[in-house]
């Protein structure tokens, strides 16, 4: 049993888009769509700006609204990994999940099914890290199992200010950002 | 809430949505291949072939994943010291170059007037015969030195050998006089050694990093950015000096939005504080440097109060940052930058950076500048190259005795008739550099091309310069060819192999083959004494005890680490005239230059004008990658950054399409305005490399800063072309 997730260090991230481009190729993401993206938030006035760079994707929530609303049983949270996935064959492309996701993480693949980040489950199941985490030049994206004793993910969060996206939505995201 | 992120908005911002719609609707991936989403890049049908990257010039090791003869993905080579298993966005998107439908696919010969970009397809035989005939003709009529080679990239290795065997010494890359040349000369004059590429900067061990206009993170040299992130995670202090609030500035402990062109004043003020408050590394300075007393006298007048008026940086901030340098020394890295041809006094600014590093004792110290690993991989014995019989063509009009490499701009100048010239250039061979984007004054380049008897261009894509060729030699991409071995000198020395990972897609040829074939026709075949490239590579590897067949599997062989710093055994030897680190340069004085850097005022923009600054986007390498369809899914155009207050005065809205016009009336394509607080009021900024006009390139979006660089200040020490001296106004 595992509970996979990510700890993403905004202090390391430079917003270079290596994660996005490697994902395009690893997952053959159709042109015009993306499964991960960079958010740049700048506040303050010169010279005292504050900048936050985040590599974002599906949060693989513990309480995933996309799964709850799916009328076809296509969206599911995988037993044993916690990865939120879509059965392409069951999906009708109704977009209920797109509306339910507070993170705009999903899109309808031109082939007709809901598509989004899978944590590269095909790689994870082969003992590898997701494409984005593997290539990230700054090691900002860290992937692992929160349930593993002594997990690197917990060590990374020690002593750091940690946030998840839209905690008020009650989705219990499994991606944590270090500020 | 600004952090409520909407992906539609992202798509709009990143310019992803446009031409892609048609493809997306048809459900095809960019290359029209069958999807294999379940397996991704894994599976027993995937072959993994190591090689090294050429999307920029850092040369990271990659593993190419190939399925059914098609490259499906590129990943960082885990053992390669420059990639450490990771790749920058450009490296990740390298397939977009090989599979670019706009590629040059056949040799071409011009059928109309030069520059009209009209060609007919020819055989390689005809293209090479014609090239050789023209080259021999120039040699017979004018001497070999009257043929210039402009080159960039690792593919040029054999082309350079060919041209040297043919007899020319007029060989230049714009990466010198238009990029990092002043830095190398400034550091050579101070420490007796160059900074080199990859830079010998020990970023990951720095306790304090000072970036002057250098925008690491937007400038994505892989290893440097990896180490930059490590330094930030380790709590290193960061000072960023930049008129624009860059990504790096977003991580800075101190962000200094300096007035453009005043960096030398700030550097001298920092020296003033370090010396007057006795915060410099006394032991190091006493032991290793020459000219400290002169420096002390010289910087006395550059008080933080005086320099405040010049730079706009408050005295308290100058003192606080200088004191932090004193506190963190010697692990303080004042980064030498890379593209440093800004104002024409760039060698002096690089000297000032070098001197400041000497004061904190960082050269040869952990967290400062390390000594790269040495590895001697002998070249096969070749006949001697023909000697130089004339004055260097690039120095005919004006001599720069301290220009250690050839000036590409000087070669362009030497193409015009001049009474004092011994050799007016009559032919250009251009390999891998689009001179309209890499040289200043594109109008002058255009004119120079009309004076020539012969122009050959070898490239992968139909860049602007290709349209001016008499003969076009279509290059194989780095994923389709062998090149020479890469002997890397980083912390660990290494040998890396570039090998083809797929069969060539088109009727292109690799540079080693073109060089060898031309050598036969130019009667210099004995400079290529091998039957094929694999023989040559094995010849070079044999003395190192390496089998090519092993290197083909491993991609890279890393050799043991040697001492990196003085503290672990490097002998402090400085190859300068005094044998010491020269704070005062008698050599510069003897050539009539300032022996210690002096601040020169570069003026203010005229009323209604703004200084044009340019830099890089993380997913692109100059204009070379801006046609790459994979990379363009993220960034496919540039924006001009305009200060919010100025934009309001002009009534320019964020995203509005405008044109830029410079002081000489040069005008750009349309470009979107980025209205932001993150840039000073006296300058504008854009990323370089967009705004292509070549008819064979699909992506023509954005504007080219090169079109606006109609003036430059020449560096009097080494002939570099300082290009940040153009002013632009808005055409709304």
PDB file of N, CA and C in Angstrom, chain B residues 368-401:
ATOM      1  N   UNK B 368      33.730  29.559  -4.878  1.00  0.00           N
ATOM      2  CA  UNK B 368      34.097  30.643  -5.794  1.00  0.00           C
ATOM      3  C   UNK B 368      34.306  30.091  -7.194  1.00  0.00           C
ATOM      4  N   UNK B 369      35.572  30.054  -7.616  1.00  0.00           N
ATOM      5  CA  UNK B 369      35.914  29.519  -8.937  1.00  0.00           C
ATOM      6  C   UNK B 369      36.828  28.313  -8.753  1.00  0.00           C
ATOM      7  N   UNK B 370      36.420  27.164  -9.315  1.00  0.00           N
ATOM      8  CA  UNK B 370      37.259  25.974  -9.163  1.00  0.00           C
ATOM      9  C   UNK B 370      38.199  25.827 -10.360  1.00  0.00           C
ATOM     10  N   UNK B 371      39.150  24.930 -10.233  1.00  0.00           N
ATOM     11  CA  UNK B 371      40.050  24.604 -11.345  1.00  0.00           C
ATOM     12  C   UNK B 371      39.510  23.362 -12.043  1.00  0.00           C
ATOM     13  N   UNK B 372      39.104  23.499 -13.314  1.00  0.00           N
ATOM     14  CA  UNK B 372      38.483  22.371 -14.012  1.00  0.00           C
ATOM     15  C   UNK B 372      39.445  21.192 -14.148  1.00  0.00           C
ATOM     16  N   UNK B 373      38.894  19.992 -14.157  1.00  0.00           N
ATOM     17  CA  UNK B 373      39.694  18.790 -14.302  1.00  0.00           C
ATOM     18  C   UNK B 373      40.410  18.761 -15.647  1.00  0.00           C
ATOM     19  N   UNK B 374      41.635  18.279 -15.624  1.00  0.00           N
ATOM     20  CA  UNK B 374      42.401  18.224 -16.871  1.00  0.00           C
ATOM     21  C   UNK B 374      42.365  16.810 -17.433  1.00  0.00           C
ATOM     22  N   UNK B 375      42.316  16.725 -18.745  1.00  0.00           N
ATOM     23  CA  UNK B 375      42.329  15.434 -19.412  1.00  0.00           C
ATOM     24  C   UNK B 375      42.889  15.647 -20.815  1.00  0.00           C
ATOM     25  N   UNK B 376      43.952  14.966 -21.102  1.00  0.00           N
ATOM     26  CA  UNK B 376      44.574  15.136 -22.408  1.00  0.00           C
ATOM     27  C   UNK B 376      44.181  13.972 -23.310  1.00  0.00           C
ATOM     28  N   UNK B 377      43.373  14.278 -24.294  1.00  0.00           N
ATOM     29  CA  UNK B 377      42.999  13.267 -25.284  1.00  0.00           C
ATOM     30  C   UNK B 377      43.648  13.699 -26.593  1.00  0.00           C
ATOM     31  N   UNK B 378      44.798  13.067 -26.956  1.00  0.00           N
ATOM     32  CA  UNK B 378      45.543  13.575 -28.107  1.00  0.00           C
ATOM     33  C   UNK B 378      44.742  13.529 -29.394  1.00  0.00           C
ATOM     34  N   UNK B 379      44.997  14.491 -30.259  1.00  0.00           N
ATOM     35  CA  UNK B 379      44.404  14.490 -31.589  1.00  0.00           C
ATOM     36  C   UNK B 379      45.279  13.615 -32.473  1.00  0.00           C
ATOM     37  N   UNK B 380      44.692  12.952 -33.468  1.00  0.00           N
ATOM     38  CA  UNK B 380      45.521  12.190 -34.405  1.00  0.00           C
ATOM     39  C   UNK B 380      46.505  13.143 -35.091  1.00  0.00           C
ATOM     40  N   UNK B 381      47.667  12.631 -35.422  1.00  0.00           N
ATOM     41  CA  UNK B 381      48.659  13.498 -36.065  1.00  0.00           C
ATOM     42  C   UNK B 381      48.223  13.880 -37.462  1.00  0.00           C
ATOM     43  N   UNK B 382      48.259  15.167 -37.719  1.00  0.00           N
ATOM     44  CA  UNK B 382      47.868  15.681 -39.027  1.00  0.00           C
ATOM     45  C   UNK B 382      49.036  16.472 -39.598  1.00  0.00           C
ATOM     46  N   UNK B 383      49.054  16.658 -40.922  1.00  0.00           N
ATOM     47  CA  UNK B 383      50.069  17.558 -41.488  1.00  0.00           C
ATOM     48  C   UNK B 383      49.910  18.954 -40.873  1.00  0.00           C
ATOM     49  N   UNK B 384      50.977  19.754 -40.882  1.00  0.00           N
ATOM     50  CA  UNK B 384      50.898  21.129 -40.353  1.00  0.00           C
ATOM     51  C   UNK B 384      49.909  21.943 -41.183  1.00  0.00           C
ATOM     52  N   UNK B 385      49.164  22.803 -40.508  1.00  0.00           N
ATOM     53  CA  UNK B 385      48.258  23.686 -41.248  1.00  0.00           C
ATOM     54  C   UNK B 385      49.074  24.794 -41.907  1.00  0.00           C
ATOM     55  N   UNK B 386      48.628  25.273 -43.060  1.00  0.00           N
ATOM     56  CA  UNK B 386      49.367  26.356 -43.730  1.00  0.00           C
ATOM     57  C   UNK B 386      49.510  27.562 -42.793  1.00  0.00           C
ATOM     58  N   UNK B 387      50.678  28.211 -42.786  1.00  0.00           N
ATOM     59  CA  UNK B 387      50.890  29.329 -41.862  1.00  0.00           C
ATOM     60  C   UNK B 387      50.146  30.583 -42.306  1.00  0.00           C
ATOM     61  N   UNK B 388      50.056  31.509 -41.381  1.00  0.00           N
ATOM     62  CA  UNK B 388      49.402  32.786 -41.658  1.00  0.00           C
ATOM     63  C   UNK B 388      50.407  33.662 -42.398  1.00  0.00           C
ATOM     64  N   UNK B 389      49.988  34.217 -43.506  1.00  0.00           N
ATOM     65  CA  UNK B 389      50.936  35.027 -44.279  1.00  0.00           C
ATOM     66  C   UNK B 389      50.579  36.508 -44.233  1.00  0.00           C
ATOM     67  N   UNK B 390      49.351  36.781 -43.797  1.00  0.00           N
ATOM     68  CA  UNK B 390      48.903  38.180 -43.794  1.00  0.00           C
ATOM     69  C   UNK B 390      48.443  38.554 -42.407  1.00  0.00           C
ATOM     70  N   UNK B 391      48.106  39.815 -42.250  1.00  0.00           N
ATOM     71  CA  UNK B 391      47.520  40.266 -40.997  1.00  0.00           C
ATOM     72  C   UNK B 391      46.152  39.611 -40.845  1.00  0.00           C
ATOM     73  N   UNK B 392      45.778  39.304 -39.591  1.00  0.00           N
ATOM     74  CA  UNK B 392      44.461  38.717 -39.335  1.00  0.00           C
ATOM     75  C   UNK B 392      43.379  39.590 -39.971  1.00  0.00           C
ATOM     76  N   UNK B 393      42.532  38.979 -40.785  1.00  0.00           N
ATOM     77  CA  UNK B 393      41.560  39.756 -41.561  1.00  0.00           C
ATOM     78  C   UNK B 393      40.670  40.609 -40.672  1.00  0.00           C
ATOM     79  N   UNK B 394      40.296  40.081 -39.486  1.00  0.00           N
ATOM     80  CA  UNK B 394      39.370  40.824 -38.628  1.00  0.00           C
ATOM     81  C   UNK B 394      40.031  42.032 -37.980  1.00  0.00           C
ATOM     82  N   UNK B 395      41.366  42.100 -38.014  1.00  0.00           N
ATOM     83  CA  UNK B 395      42.067  43.211 -37.354  1.00  0.00           C
ATOM     84  C   UNK B 395      42.670  44.190 -38.353  1.00  0.00           C
ATOM     85  N   UNK B 396      42.299  44.043 -39.629  1.00  0.00           N
ATOM     86  CA  UNK B 396      42.925  44.893 -40.652  1.00  0.00           C
ATOM     87  C   UNK B 396      42.579  46.360 -40.501  1.00  0.00           C
ATOM     88  N   UNK B 397      41.320  46.620 -40.162  1.00  0.00           N
ATOM     89  CA  UNK B 397      40.887  48.018 -40.109  1.00  0.00           C
ATOM     90  C   UNK B 397      41.265  48.654 -38.786  1.00  0.00           C
ATOM     91  N   UNK B 398      41.200  47.839 -37.715  1.00  0.00           N
ATOM     92  CA  UNK B 398      41.607  48.348 -36.403  1.00  0.00           C
ATOM     93  C   UNK B 398      42.187  47.176 -35.628  1.00  0.00           C
ATOM     94  N   UNK B 399      43.325  47.419 -35.010  1.00  0.00           N
ATOM     95  CA  UNK B 399      44.019  46.337 -34.326  1.00  0.00           C
ATOM     96  C   UNK B 399      43.551  46.248 -32.868  1.00  0.00           C
ATOM     97  N   UNK B 400      43.288  45.030 -32.427  1.00  0.00           N
ATOM     98  CA  UNK B 400      42.998  44.788 -31.009  1.00  0.00           C
ATOM     99  C   UNK B 400      43.964  43.714 -30.538  1.00  0.00           C
ATOM    100  N   UNK B 401      45.132  44.141 -30.038  1.00  0.00           N
ATOM    101  CA  UNK B 401      46.150  43.135 -29.685  1.00  0.00           C
ATOM    102  C   UNK B 401      45.697  42.182 -28.584  1.00  0.00           C
TER     103      UNK B 401
END
